Amino acid sequence: MTSQTQGRPPITSHAAIEAIAFAMFEEHGFEMTTMDDIAAAVGVGRRTLFRYYPSKNDILWGQFDDSLVEFRNSFREVSPDTPPWDAVRSAILAYNSYDEAALPQHRRRMRLLLGTPALLAHSELRYAAWRAVVADFVAERTHQRAEDLVPVLAGRLALAVAISAYEQWLADGATSLLDHIARAADGVSLHFTEDFG
Amino acid sequence: MTSQTQGRPPITSHAAIEAIAFAMFEEHGFEMTTMDDIAAAVGVGRRTLFRYYPSKNDILWGQFDDSLVEFRNSFREVSPDTPPWDAVRSAILAYNSYDEAALPQHRRRMRLLLGTPALLAHSELRYAAWRAVVADFVAERTHQRAEDLVPVLAGRLALAVAISAYEQWLADGATSLLDHIARAADGVSLHFTEDFG
DNA sequence: GCAGATTTGGCATCAAGTGCCGTTAGCCAG
DNA sequence: CTGGCTAACGGCACTTGATGCCAAATCTGC
């Protein structure tokens, strides 16, 4: 990370912007909150806000790109004799392991992301990078190209599992997120080969 | 269909607009073609264009909503003793059965839809309706609610299969679309329970 | 030709993005 | 202390998608 030593120092931070914007989104809804509103609340020029985030949609995604690095690393730590799909399952679980304390906030964030049409659509572009991590791993394991059917399919199936689990989790506060994910992953492995039971 | 008998007749049609817009998208790219451009080419007011399509993204989706009715019907024709996942597989295949003559056009359309970020994102909103068809069917068969895990997961898996197949098809002109879909569907049923083979 | 119904399209307006460019504010020599 | 380098700030203008409003246009039935 190029430590900043010269030039005018940043007037705000991603964290500060996200905190304020997030509160406004929850208060008045995503669509109703304009970039002008956020800029004013943060105390920064609208033009500057667009330098921190390329689009309004991106504000909610925070450190997503960074988290993908961890996700990718978690695949490297899997022993080579673990079956690929088991590895994927473990990686998804690890990726979604949050501190007890961080869960309520995460839940609110995901509720916004999965409940706002504009964000739902935009998410597709972010998910592509997530799927690519899975696809790359499976491609390496199966000695195929990342664009081949099996790796691509693995990425999409993994995402289907993750999102399905999140939807269940948001609707059902009782069960833990990880349990929901495990359940969804089992759904792929078991139910669909015979019946949906 | 409410047959129009009164009032000013429409000056154009969805088909005409789509034909012109499609050509312009392929010629100059989706982003570079503005609604003003399209309106001018069609010979219609920009405001009118927005009455035919709620958004620029929707132009490429044409009769999608209508096609979902067929999709839904195709599930009703499946015999009750067919295992759900087999039924889903058959329905996907039926849904994507195009005349030989219509295939090149369909291919060009899908290339645009899957190759343009803005459309890729917007597609997510359309896919939701498609997944719901699958989920409704599976819910009925398994006596669950459409929002429960198994139906939701089935919808997402079905879509994962379909899109993966389309990506392969677009990259590989040799194999037929239906073969790609069948192959992807098998990928779910077989490979993931043991290994990716 | 008139009344009713419906489409059209111009106009104004809002909001997301983006390029341009002068301004601001730290840091570091000299 | 001062001037220069550097990088962030933010105003301004502009493009484009999208929406409300409303008068004009046009076909049908009487």
XYZ file of N, CA, C and O in Angstrom, chain B:
788
model
N -55.959 -10.434 -24.886
C -55.390 -9.260 -25.534
C -56.507 -8.283 -25.871
O -57.366 -8.551 -26.687
N -56.517 -7.142 -25.286
C -57.553 -6.145 -25.560
C -57.373 -5.575 -26.963
O -56.536 -4.725 -27.199
N -58.189 -6.062 -27.872
C -58.063 -5.602 -29.260
C -58.438 -4.132 -29.346
O -59.502 -3.717 -28.922
N -57.516 -3.392 -29.884
C -57.642 -1.935 -29.942
C -58.702 -1.518 -30.945
O -58.606 -1.746 -32.128
N -59.755 -0.884 -30.453
C -60.809 -0.438 -31.390
C -61.001 1.075 -31.336
O -61.542 1.646 -32.268
N -60.584 1.687 -30.255
C -60.779 3.122 -30.130
C -59.473 3.845 -29.855
O -58.511 3.253 -29.424
N -59.480 5.136 -30.059
C -58.324 5.948 -29.758
C -57.304 5.974 -30.879
O -57.380 5.210 -31.837
N -56.365 6.854 -30.740
C -55.313 6.997 -31.751
C -54.505 5.719 -31.866
O -54.078 5.153 -30.845
N -54.259 5.245 -33.048
C -53.513 3.993 -33.218
C -52.032 4.212 -32.956
O -51.512 5.304 -33.209
N -51.371 3.191 -32.445
C -49.929 3.283 -32.207
C -49.190 3.618 -33.488
O -49.559 3.139 -34.569
N -48.160 4.404 -33.351
C -47.418 4.859 -34.524
C -46.341 3.861 -34.921
O -45.818 3.895 -36.030
N -46.000 2.984 -33.992
C -44.965 1.988 -34.283
C -45.290 0.720 -33.498
O -46.405 0.563 -33.019
N -44.337 -0.182 -33.385
C -44.568 -1.437 -32.667
C -43.301 -1.858 -31.945
O -42.204 -1.409 -32.275
N -43.473 -2.737 -30.981
C -42.301 -3.248 -30.278
C -41.354 -3.937 -31.253
O -40.141 -3.783 -31.172
N -41.932 -4.703 -32.171
C -41.098 -5.434 -33.122
C -40.240 -4.485 -33.942
O -39.040 -4.724 -34.148
N -40.862 -3.402 -34.412
C -40.122 -2.455 -35.240
C -39.012 -1.791 -34.443
O -37.883 -1.641 -34.925
N -39.336 -1.402 -33.248
C -38.331 -0.744 -32.410
C -37.170 -1.687 -32.127
O -36.002 -1.321 -32.237
N -37.528 -2.928 -31.769
C -36.473 -3.883 -31.434
C -35.539 -4.134 -32.611
O -34.323 -4.220 -32.440
N -36.127 -4.269 -33.787
C -35.308 -4.544 -34.963
C -34.291 -3.428 -35.184
O -33.096 -3.680 -35.403
N -34.771 -2.206 -35.096
C -33.884 -1.061 -35.338
C -32.864 -0.910 -34.216
O -31.665 -0.749 -34.457
N -33.358 -0.978 -32.991
C -32.454 -0.799 -31.847
C -31.393 -1.891 -31.815
O -30.215 -1.619 -31.570
N -31.826 -3.105 -32.090
C -30.891 -4.228 -32.076
C -29.747 -4.003 -33.057
O -28.576 -4.206 -32.739
N -30.112 -3.571 -34.246
C -29.097 -3.311 -35.264
C -28.130 -2.224 -34.799
O -26.908 -2.326 -34.982
N -28.685 -1.209 -34.161
C -27.829 -0.112 -33.701
C -26.912 -0.570 -32.577
O -25.744 -0.164 -32.501
N -27.431 -1.421 -31.693
C -26.616 -1.926 -30.589
C -25.444 -2.737 -31.131
O -24.314 -2.618 -30.665
N -25.724 -3.569 -32.125
C -24.656 -4.394 -32.680
C -23.641 -3.544 -33.434
O -22.451 -3.852 -33.457
N -24.145 -2.472 -34.034
C -23.273 -1.634 -34.855
C -22.337 -0.776 -33.995
O -21.136 -0.748 -34.224
N -22.917 -0.118 -33.019
C -22.105 0.842 -32.249
C -21.944 0.470 -30.785
O -21.326 1.218 -30.034
N -22.544 -0.636 -30.369
C -22.463 -1.016 -28.964
C -23.642 -0.472 -28.191
O -24.228 0.544 -28.557
N -23.980 -1.150 -27.104
C -25.165 -0.788 -26.329
C -25.009 0.567 -25.654
O -25.900 1.416 -25.724
N -23.896 0.772 -25.024
C -23.702 2.010 -24.264
C -23.662 3.229 -25.178
O -24.154 4.303 -24.822
N -23.066 3.056 -26.327
C -22.877 4.204 -27.215
C -24.168 4.624 -27.919
O -24.233 5.705 -28.491
N -25.147 3.755 -27.913
C -26.413 4.080 -28.566
C -27.354 4.697 -27.545
O -27.750 4.051 -26.590
N -27.724 5.954 -27.747
C -28.586 6.625 -26.767
C -30.059 6.460 -27.154
O -30.386 6.133 -28.291
N -30.908 6.681 -26.203
C -32.331 6.606 -26.467
C -32.739 7.659 -27.502
O -33.679 7.456 -28.271
N -32.073 8.770 -27.505
C -32.321 9.787 -28.520
C -32.026 9.232 -29.915
O -32.816 9.423 -30.844
N -30.897 8.565 -30.019
C -30.522 7.980 -31.305
C -31.606 7.022 -31.800
O -32.030 7.070 -32.957
N -32.019 6.140 -30.887
C -33.005 5.129 -31.264
C -34.321 5.791 -31.667
O -34.917 5.456 -32.704
N -34.762 6.740 -30.859
C -36.015 7.424 -31.154
C -35.952 8.073 -32.539
O -36.884 7.956 -33.344
N -34.838 8.722 -32.810
C -34.682 9.376 -34.109
C -34.718 8.348 -35.230
O -35.377 8.550 -36.258
N -34.023 7.223 -35.032
C -33.968 6.206 -36.080
C -35.338 5.584 -36.320
O -35.713 5.296 -37.462
N -36.075 5.382 -35.246
C -37.410 4.792 -35.393
C -38.377 5.825 -35.973
O -39.380 5.471 -36.595
N -38.049 7.085 -35.752
C -38.921 8.146 -36.238
C -40.055 8.398 -35.268
O -41.217 8.539 -35.627
N -39.690 8.485 -34.009
C -40.677 8.600 -32.955
C -40.092 9.497 -31.860
O -38.878 9.682 -31.773
N -40.944 10.063 -31.052
C -40.442 10.924 -29.993
C -39.748 10.112 -28.913
O -40.108 8.968 -28.646
N -38.779 10.726 -28.306
C -38.032 10.054 -27.239
C -38.981 9.650 -26.107
O -38.884 8.560 -25.545
N -39.936 10.536 -25.815
C -40.887 10.249 -24.745
C -41.723 9.007 -25.065
O -42.063 8.217 -24.172
N -42.056 8.877 -26.297
C -42.854 7.720 -26.726
C -42.062 6.422 -26.557
O -42.608 5.406 -26.124
N -40.796 6.500 -26.883
C -39.939 5.323 -26.755
C -39.969 4.798 -25.320
O -40.054 3.584 -25.083
N -39.964 5.717 -24.382
C -39.990 5.316 -22.970
C -41.355 4.775 -22.555
O -41.501 4.256 -21.452
N -42.341 4.955 -23.409
C -43.639 4.343 -23.110
C -43.678 2.911 -23.620
O -44.334 2.054 -23.045
N -42.956 2.654 -24.667
C -42.898 1.292 -25.192
C -42.008 0.414 -24.315
O -42.283 -0.765 -24.123
N -40.949 1.005 -23.786
C -40.041 0.252 -22.915
C -39.724 1.094 -21.693
O -39.272 2.226 -21.832
N -39.936 0.543 -20.540
C -39.708 1.301 -19.314
C -38.248 1.727 -19.151
O -37.958 2.677 -18.444
N -37.350 1.008 -19.786
C -35.947 1.403 -19.697
C -35.211 0.916 -20.939
O -35.662 0.015 -21.648
N -34.093 1.501 -21.178
C -33.266 1.112 -22.324
C -32.900 -0.368 -22.226
O -32.882 -1.074 -23.233
N -32.626 -0.821 -21.037
C -32.261 -2.219 -20.832
C -33.339 -3.177 -21.306
O -33.055 -4.288 -21.737
N -34.577 -2.742 -21.188
C -35.686 -3.652 -21.467
C -35.894 -3.912 -22.951
O -36.593 -4.855 -23.318
N -35.328 -3.072 -23.788
C -35.547 -3.243 -25.220
C -35.095 -4.618 -25.689
O -35.755 -5.277 -26.473
N -33.962 -5.052 -25.156
C -33.403 -6.327 -25.607
C -34.170 -7.532 -25.091
O -33.937 -8.654 -25.543
N -35.064 -7.320 -24.147
C -35.740 -8.471 -23.536
C -37.066 -8.799 -24.187
O -37.716 -9.790 -23.834
N -37.473 -7.985 -25.107
C -38.651 -8.251 -25.919
C -39.789 -8.963 -25.236
O -40.352 -8.491 -24.262
N -40.102 -10.127 -25.754
C -41.266 -10.879 -25.305
C -40.955 -11.818 -24.153
O -41.573 -12.863 -24.012
N -39.991 -11.457 -23.360
C -39.558 -12.367 -22.298
C -40.698 -12.749 -21.362
O -40.891 -13.929 -21.052
N -41.469 -11.767 -20.947
C -42.562 -12.059 -20.024
C -43.554 -13.047 -20.628
O -44.057 -13.928 -19.939
N -43.805 -12.895 -21.919
C -44.708 -13.837 -22.582
C -44.116 -15.238 -22.570
O -44.819 -16.225 -22.350
N -42.813 -15.315 -22.819
C -42.185 -16.624 -22.898
C -42.257 -17.351 -21.562
O -42.269 -18.579 -21.522
N -42.360 -16.589 -20.491
C -42.447 -17.224 -19.177
C -43.763 -17.978 -19.015
O -43.840 -18.964 -18.289
N -44.793 -17.499 -19.683
C -46.071 -18.197 -19.625
C -45.933 -19.588 -20.213
O -46.375 -20.582 -19.620
N -45.262 -19.661 -21.353
C -44.995 -20.968 -21.957
C -44.173 -21.838 -21.007
O -44.443 -23.025 -20.832
N -43.168 -21.219 -20.440
C -42.284 -21.933 -19.525
C -43.109 -22.559 -18.403
O -42.974 -23.738 -18.080
N -43.993 -21.754 -17.853
C -44.837 -22.231 -16.764
C -45.749 -23.361 -17.228
O -45.947 -24.355 -16.519
N -46.278 -23.215 -18.410
C -47.160 -24.244 -18.935
C -46.428 -25.561 -19.162
O -46.978 -26.638 -18.946
N -45.194 -25.450 -19.596
C -44.457 -26.671 -19.911
C -44.281 -27.530 -18.667
O -44.115 -28.738 -18.760
N -44.335 -26.912 -17.501
C -44.240 -27.691 -16.264
C -45.535 -28.445 -15.993
O -45.529 -29.511 -15.394
N -46.627 -27.871 -16.438
C -47.917 -28.512 -16.171
C -48.102 -29.789 -16.983
O -48.863 -30.676 -16.609
N -47.377 -29.858 -18.090
C -47.553 -31.011 -18.967
C -46.700 -32.198 -18.546
O -46.775 -33.259 -19.161
N -45.889 -32.006 -17.515
C -45.049 -33.099 -17.058
C -45.871 -34.060 -16.216
O -46.663 -33.643 -15.377
N -45.687 -35.346 -16.441
C -46.448 -36.323 -15.676
C -46.017 -36.263 -14.215
O -44.845 -36.054 -13.917
N -46.977 -36.477 -13.321
C -46.754 -36.287 -11.873
C -45.723 -37.229 -11.272
O -45.250 -36.964 -10.170
N -45.391 -38.302 -11.986
C -44.426 -39.220 -11.388
C -43.000 -38.975 -11.886
O -42.085 -39.714 -11.534
N -42.842 -37.943 -12.695
C -41.488 -37.570 -13.087
C -40.807 -36.883 -11.908
O -41.385 -35.984 -11.303
N -39.605 -37.328 -11.579
C -38.886 -36.662 -10.481
C -38.719 -35.172 -10.790
O -38.450 -34.811 -11.936
N -38.862 -34.353 -9.782
C -38.816 -32.900 -9.984
C -37.620 -32.414 -10.796
O -37.780 -31.623 -11.712
N -36.436 -32.868 -10.441
C -35.274 -32.331 -11.138
C -35.270 -32.740 -12.606
O -34.828 -31.976 -13.481
N -35.784 -33.938 -12.900
C -35.911 -34.340 -14.300
C -36.891 -33.442 -15.023
O -36.686 -33.074 -16.180
N -37.954 -33.092 -14.317
C -38.942 -32.209 -14.915
C -38.338 -30.839 -15.205
O -38.571 -30.248 -16.268
N -37.567 -30.353 -14.265
C -36.915 -29.051 -14.458
C -35.986 -29.114 -15.661
O -35.976 -28.224 -16.522
N -35.229 -30.175 -15.698
C -34.303 -30.345 -16.816
C -35.050 -30.335 -18.149
O -34.660 -29.662 -19.100
N -36.137 -31.074 -18.220
C -36.917 -31.121 -19.460
C -37.488 -29.763 -19.815
O -37.498 -29.349 -20.977
N -37.965 -29.074 -18.793
C -38.574 -27.770 -19.041
C -37.552 -26.769 -19.567
O -37.834 -25.975 -20.473
N -36.349 -26.813 -19.020
C -35.304 -25.914 -19.504
C -35.001 -26.209 -20.968
O -34.857 -25.298 -21.792
N -34.921 -27.480 -21.271
C -34.633 -27.858 -22.652
C -35.754 -27.399 -23.586
O -35.500 -26.848 -24.656
N -36.990 -27.615 -23.156
C -38.114 -27.195 -23.988
C -38.128 -25.680 -24.169
O -38.367 -25.165 -25.261
N -37.840 -25.002 -23.088
C -37.866 -23.532 -23.114
C -36.838 -22.979 -24.090
O -37.036 -21.919 -24.678
N -35.757 -23.692 -24.258
C -34.685 -23.193 -25.113
C -34.611 -23.899 -26.467
O -33.561 -23.901 -27.106
N -35.728 -24.468 -26.862
C -35.783 -25.109 -28.172
C -36.203 -24.082 -29.224
O -37.343 -23.627 -29.229
N -35.272 -23.719 -30.054
C -35.547 -22.718 -31.081
C -35.466 -23.347 -32.464
O -34.751 -24.331 -32.669
N -36.206 -22.769 -33.381
C -36.096 -23.204 -34.770
C -34.673 -22.986 -35.256
O -34.014 -22.034 -34.847
N -34.286 -23.850 -36.115
C -32.957 -23.711 -36.716
C -32.776 -22.314 -37.294
O -31.722 -21.677 -37.155
N -33.835 -21.814 -37.890
C -33.762 -20.510 -38.551
C -33.635 -19.358 -37.563
O -33.029 -18.324 -37.861
N -34.191 -19.559 -36.382
C -34.196 -18.470 -35.407
C -32.927 -18.427 -34.559
O -32.669 -17.451 -33.855
N -32.139 -19.483 -34.657
C -30.978 -19.589 -33.782
C -29.922 -18.486 -33.957
O -29.459 -17.936 -32.968
N -29.547 -18.184 -35.201
C -28.509 -17.145 -35.354
C -28.918 -15.832 -34.702
O -28.119 -15.187 -34.022
N -30.160 -15.442 -34.902
C -30.664 -14.212 -34.297
C -30.623 -14.311 -32.768
O -30.203 -13.380 -32.084
N -31.050 -15.466 -32.274
C -31.061 -15.677 -30.829
C -29.645 -15.605 -30.266
O -29.413 -15.049 -29.199
N -28.751 -16.156 -31.009
C -27.357 -16.131 -30.571
C -26.831 -14.713 -30.472
O -26.152 -14.346 -29.506
N -27.162 -13.905 -31.444
C -26.682 -12.521 -31.425
C -27.297 -11.761 -30.260
O -26.646 -10.943 -29.611
N -28.571 -12.044 -30.014
C -29.225 -11.389 -28.881
C -28.557 -11.766 -27.561
O -28.252 -10.922 -26.723
N -28.311 -13.063 -27.399
C -27.718 -13.513 -26.145
C -26.283 -13.025 -25.993
O -25.820 -12.770 -24.881
N -25.614 -12.870 -27.116
C -24.244 -12.357 -27.041
C -24.254 -10.937 -26.483
O -23.404 -10.553 -25.679
N -25.238 -10.172 -26.920
C -25.372 -8.815 -26.394
C -25.736 -8.835 -24.908
O -25.146 -8.133 -24.093
N -26.712 -9.665 -24.572
C -27.195 -9.705 -23.187
C -26.116 -10.159 -22.214
O -26.003 -9.629 -21.108
N -25.331 -11.148 -22.630
C -24.325 -11.696 -21.721
C -22.993 -10.972 -21.828
O -22.085 -11.212 -21.031
N -22.861 -10.099 -22.819
C -21.585 -9.439 -23.023
C -21.568 -7.974 -22.647
O -20.528 -7.333 -22.689
N -22.702 -7.443 -22.258
C -22.781 -6.024 -21.880
C -23.029 -5.910 -20.382
O -24.065 -6.368 -19.899
N -22.105 -5.328 -19.655
C -22.240 -5.236 -18.199
C -23.588 -4.683 -17.748
O -24.230 -5.260 -16.863
N -24.017 -3.593 -18.349
C -25.277 -2.988 -17.909
C -26.434 -3.966 -18.087
O -27.329 -4.045 -17.242
N -26.404 -4.712 -19.180
C -27.482 -5.665 -19.432
C -27.360 -6.880 -18.528
O -28.358 -7.444 -18.079
N -26.134 -7.262 -18.269
C -25.877 -8.389 -17.380
C -26.476 -8.096 -16.005
O -27.106 -8.952 -15.388
N -26.273 -6.889 -15.556
C -26.807 -6.504 -14.252
C -28.333 -6.469 -14.296
O -29.000 -7.030 -13.429
N -28.857 -5.845 -15.310
C -30.310 -5.737 -15.404
C -30.977 -7.107 -15.539
O -32.091 -7.319 -15.069
N -30.282 -8.027 -16.164
C -30.833 -9.360 -16.374
C -31.225 -10.013 -15.060
O -32.207 -10.758 -14.990
N -30.465 -9.715 -14.046
C -30.740 -10.305 -12.744
C -32.198 -10.102 -12.351
O -32.852 -10.998 -11.817
N -32.732 -8.940 -12.666
C -34.120 -8.648 -12.307
C -35.082 -9.492 -13.136
O -36.142 -9.892 -12.653
N -34.731 -9.748 -14.357
C -35.586 -10.587 -15.201
C -35.480 -12.050 -14.804
O -36.456 -12.786 -14.803
N -34.267 -12.468 -14.499
C -34.056 -13.855 -14.113
C -34.879 -14.223 -12.886
O -35.282 -15.377 -12.722
N -35.103 -13.270 -12.027
C -35.859 -13.551 -10.808
C -37.228 -14.142 -11.158
O -37.691 -15.080 -10.509
N -37.866 -13.597 -12.185
C -39.175 -14.099 -12.596
C -39.047 -15.519 -13.162
O -39.918 -16.364 -12.950
N -37.974 -15.749 -13.872
C -37.731 -17.073 -14.452
C -37.514 -18.106 -13.344
O -38.101 -19.184 -13.343
N -36.692 -17.736 -12.378
C -36.441 -18.641 -11.248
C -37.729 -18.927 -10.481
O -37.942 -20.039 -9.992
N -38.577 -17.928 -10.399
C -39.819 -18.101 -9.648
C -40.686 -19.189 -10.281
O -41.391 -19.918 -9.576
N -40.634 -19.291 -11.604
C -41.405 -20.330 -12.276
C -40.932 -21.709 -11.812
O -41.738 -22.583 -11.465
N -39.621 -21.877 -11.802
C -39.060 -23.150 -11.348
C -39.395 -23.380 -9.875
O -39.837 -24.464 -9.485
N -39.207 -22.336 -9.088
C -39.444 -22.474 -7.648
C -40.900 -22.833 -7.362
O -41.183 -23.677 -6.510
N -41.819 -22.214 -8.083
C -43.239 -22.503 -7.864
C -43.541 -23.971 -8.152
O -44.277 -24.623 -7.404
N -42.966 -24.446 -9.242
C -43.199 -25.844 -9.597
C -42.654 -26.792 -8.529
O -43.345 -27.697 -8.058
N -41.428 -26.562 -8.140
C -40.801 -27.437 -7.147
C -41.537 -27.336 -5.811
O -41.701 -28.330 -5.101
N -41.988 -26.154 -5.485
C -42.721 -25.977 -4.230
C -43.981 -26.819 -4.235
O -44.314 -27.484 -3.247
N -44.660 -26.803 -5.347
C -45.900 -27.578 -5.440
C -45.615 -29.067 -5.322
O -46.313 -29.786 -4.602
N -44.577 -29.503 -6.015
C -44.238 -30.925 -5.998
C -43.789 -31.413 -4.630
O -44.029 -32.552 -4.250
N -43.097 -30.574 -3.924
C -42.538 -31.004 -2.642
C -43.372 -30.540 -1.460
O -42.968 -30.696 -0.305
N -44.493 -29.928 -1.759
C -45.399 -29.460 -0.707
C -44.696 -28.507 0.257
O -44.762 -28.676 1.475
N -43.999 -27.556 -0.336
C -43.355 -26.543 0.475
C -43.784 -25.176 -0.051
O -44.446 -25.071 -1.078
N -43.376 -24.155 0.668
C -43.650 -22.810 0.175
C -42.589 -22.435 -0.864
O -41.468 -22.944 -0.827
N -42.957 -21.546 -1.753
C -42.026 -21.161 -2.827
C -40.804 -20.433 -2.285
O -39.785 -20.322 -2.969
N -40.899 -19.929 -1.058
C -39.757 -19.199 -0.493
C -38.848 -20.116 0.315
O -37.816 -19.668 0.824
N -39.229 -21.388 0.451
C -38.406 -22.303 1.230
C -37.126 -22.659 0.480
O -37.014 -22.433 -0.721
N -36.199 -23.230 1.238
C -34.872 -23.462 0.679
C -34.870 -24.275 -0.606
O -34.291 -23.858 -1.613
N -35.499 -25.447 -0.578
C -35.384 -26.335 -1.727
C -35.952 -25.729 -3.016
O -35.272 -25.754 -4.055
N -37.121 -25.152 -2.997
C -37.611 -24.515 -4.229
C -36.726 -23.361 -4.696
O -36.424 -23.255 -5.899
N -36.315 -22.526 -3.777
C -35.456 -21.395 -4.150
C -34.144 -21.891 -4.741
O -33.676 -21.403 -5.781
N -33.573 -22.879 -4.069
C -32.308 -23.433 -4.543
C -32.483 -24.058 -5.924
O -31.629 -23.900 -6.803
N -33.595 -24.741 -6.112
C -33.848 -25.355 -7.418
C -33.884 -24.295 -8.509
O -33.326 -24.464 -9.595
N -34.536 -23.192 -8.228
C -34.600 -22.107 -9.209
C -33.221 -21.578 -9.535
O -32.888 -21.360 -10.705
N -32.414 -21.381 -8.521
C -31.081 -20.834 -8.754
C -30.177 -21.842 -9.451
O -29.350 -21.478 -10.279
N -30.318 -23.104 -9.106
C -29.504 -24.116 -9.773
C -29.898 -24.220 -11.237
O -29.052 -24.336 -12.120
N -31.194 -24.175 -11.484
C -31.664 -24.263 -12.865
C -31.092 -23.113 -13.689
O -30.629 -23.297 -14.824
N -31.114 -21.937 -13.114
C -30.583 -20.784 -13.831
C -29.076 -20.899 -14.032
O -28.553 -20.545 -15.097
N -28.401 -21.425 -13.017
C -26.957 -21.617 -13.139
C -26.650 -22.549 -14.303
O -25.728 -22.311 -15.096
N -27.444 -23.591 -14.421
C -27.269 -24.541 -15.517
C -27.492 -23.834 -16.861
O -26.682 -23.938 -17.785
N -28.591 -23.101 -16.944
C -28.943 -22.473 -18.217
C -27.889 -21.455 -18.647
O -27.430 -21.465 -19.804
N -27.481 -20.606 -17.730
C -26.525 -19.562 -18.118
C -25.161 -20.147 -18.433
O -24.506 -19.737 -19.385
N -24.751 -21.124 -17.622
C -23.468 -21.763 -17.922
C -23.482 -22.364 -19.316
O -22.514 -22.245 -20.072
N -24.597 -22.983 -19.642
C -24.718 -23.601 -20.960
C -24.654 -22.532 -22.056
O -24.003 -22.715 -23.088
N -25.327 -21.427 -21.827
C -25.309 -20.358 -22.822
C -23.908 -19.808 -23.039
O -23.502 -19.521 -24.162
N -23.177 -19.676 -21.957
C -21.811 -19.161 -22.086
C -20.962 -20.107 -22.929
O -20.175 -19.671 -23.768
N -21.133 -21.399 -22.674
C -20.387 -22.375 -23.460
C -20.793 -22.309 -24.927
O -19.966 -22.372 -25.827
N -22.086 -22.167 -25.131
C -22.616 -22.142 -26.485
C -22.085 -20.929 -27.261
O -21.718 -21.033 -28.439
N -22.044 -19.814 -26.601
C -21.574 -18.603 -27.273
C -20.096 -18.717 -27.628
O -19.649 -18.163 -28.640
N -19.360 -19.444 -26.783
C -17.925 -19.571 -27.042
C -17.631 -20.673 -28.046
O -16.622 -20.639 -28.748
N -18.530 -21.639 -28.109
C -18.301 -22.809 -28.970
C -19.461 -22.970 -29.931
O -20.523 -23.462 -29.569
N -19.252 -22.573 -31.153
C -20.328 -22.616 -32.139
C -20.654 -24.011 -32.630
O -21.731 -24.242 -33.182
N -19.766 -24.966 -32.372
C -19.936 -26.291 -32.964
C -21.105 -27.064 -32.348
O -21.975 -27.558 -33.048
N -21.115 -27.111 -31.019
C -22.140 -27.899 -30.343
C -23.452 -27.125 -30.258
O -23.460 -25.906 -30.170
N -24.544 -27.869 -30.291
C -25.855 -27.222 -30.251
C -26.176 -26.717 -28.847
O -25.653 -27.229 -27.852
N -27.044 -25.736 -28.817
C -27.440 -25.156 -27.537
C -28.026 -26.210 -26.606
O -27.683 -26.278 -25.414
N -28.903 -27.045 -27.148
C -29.553 -28.045 -26.304
C -28.554 -29.048 -25.737
O -28.694 -29.498 -24.596
N -27.550 -29.385 -26.539
C -26.525 -30.293 -26.029
C -25.772 -29.657 -24.865
O -25.466 -30.319 -23.869
N -25.495 -28.371 -25.029
C -24.791 -27.678 -23.950
C -25.620 -27.676 -22.673
O -25.101 -27.845 -21.570
N -26.917 -27.446 -22.829
C -27.790 -27.426 -21.656
C -27.846 -28.802 -20.997
O -27.733 -28.937 -19.774
N -28.007 -29.827 -21.826
C -28.062 -31.184 -21.290
C -26.774 -31.510 -20.539
O -26.794 -32.089 -19.444
N -25.669 -31.091 -21.125
C -24.377 -31.355 -20.513
C -24.267 -30.648 -19.163
O -23.794 -31.217 -18.180
N -24.727 -29.407 -19.139
C -24.663 -28.636 -17.884
C -25.573 -29.246 -16.832
O -25.214 -29.345 -15.653
N -26.747 -29.680 -17.250
C -27.676 -30.293 -16.301
C -27.076 -31.564 -15.717
O -27.196 -31.832 -14.516
N -26.410 -32.337 -16.579
C -25.746 -33.546 -16.083
C -24.661 -33.178 -15.089
O -24.423 -33.896 -14.122
N -24.036 -32.066 -15.355
C -22.983 -31.609 -14.448
C -23.480 -31.470 -13.028
O -22.782 -31.820 -12.075
N -24.682 -30.988 -12.880
C -25.253 -30.838 -11.547
C -25.566 -32.199 -10.950
O -25.233 -32.491 -9.801
N -26.189 -33.035 -11.740
C -26.674 -34.314 -11.210
C -25.541 -35.265 -10.861
O -25.603 -35.952 -9.845
N -24.523 -35.291 -11.685
C -23.497 -36.301 -11.488
C -22.242 -35.801 -10.787
O -21.947 -36.164 -9.655
N -21.543 -34.914 -11.448
C -20.201 -34.575 -10.997
C -20.118 -34.098 -9.557
O -19.179 -34.406 -8.846
N -21.116 -33.323 -9.128
C -20.927 -32.648 -7.861
C -21.155 -33.522 -6.641
O -20.787 -33.151 -5.540
N -21.774 -34.666 -6.842
C -21.965 -35.515 -5.682
C -20.686 -36.253 -5.324
O -20.403 -36.486 -4.158
N -19.907 -36.602 -6.349
C -18.664 -37.290 -6.026
C -17.487 -36.350 -6.258
O -16.920 -35.783 -5.345
N -17.198 -36.202 -7.530
C -16.048 -35.378 -7.872
C -16.449 -34.591 -9.119
O -17.524 -34.777 -9.669
N -15.588 -33.740 -9.570
C -15.943 -32.971 -10.765
C -15.590 -33.717 -12.035
O -15.913 -33.277 -13.131
N -14.895 -34.835 -11.856
C -14.508 -35.678 -12.999
C -14.121 -34.896 -14.209
O -14.238 -35.333 -15.298
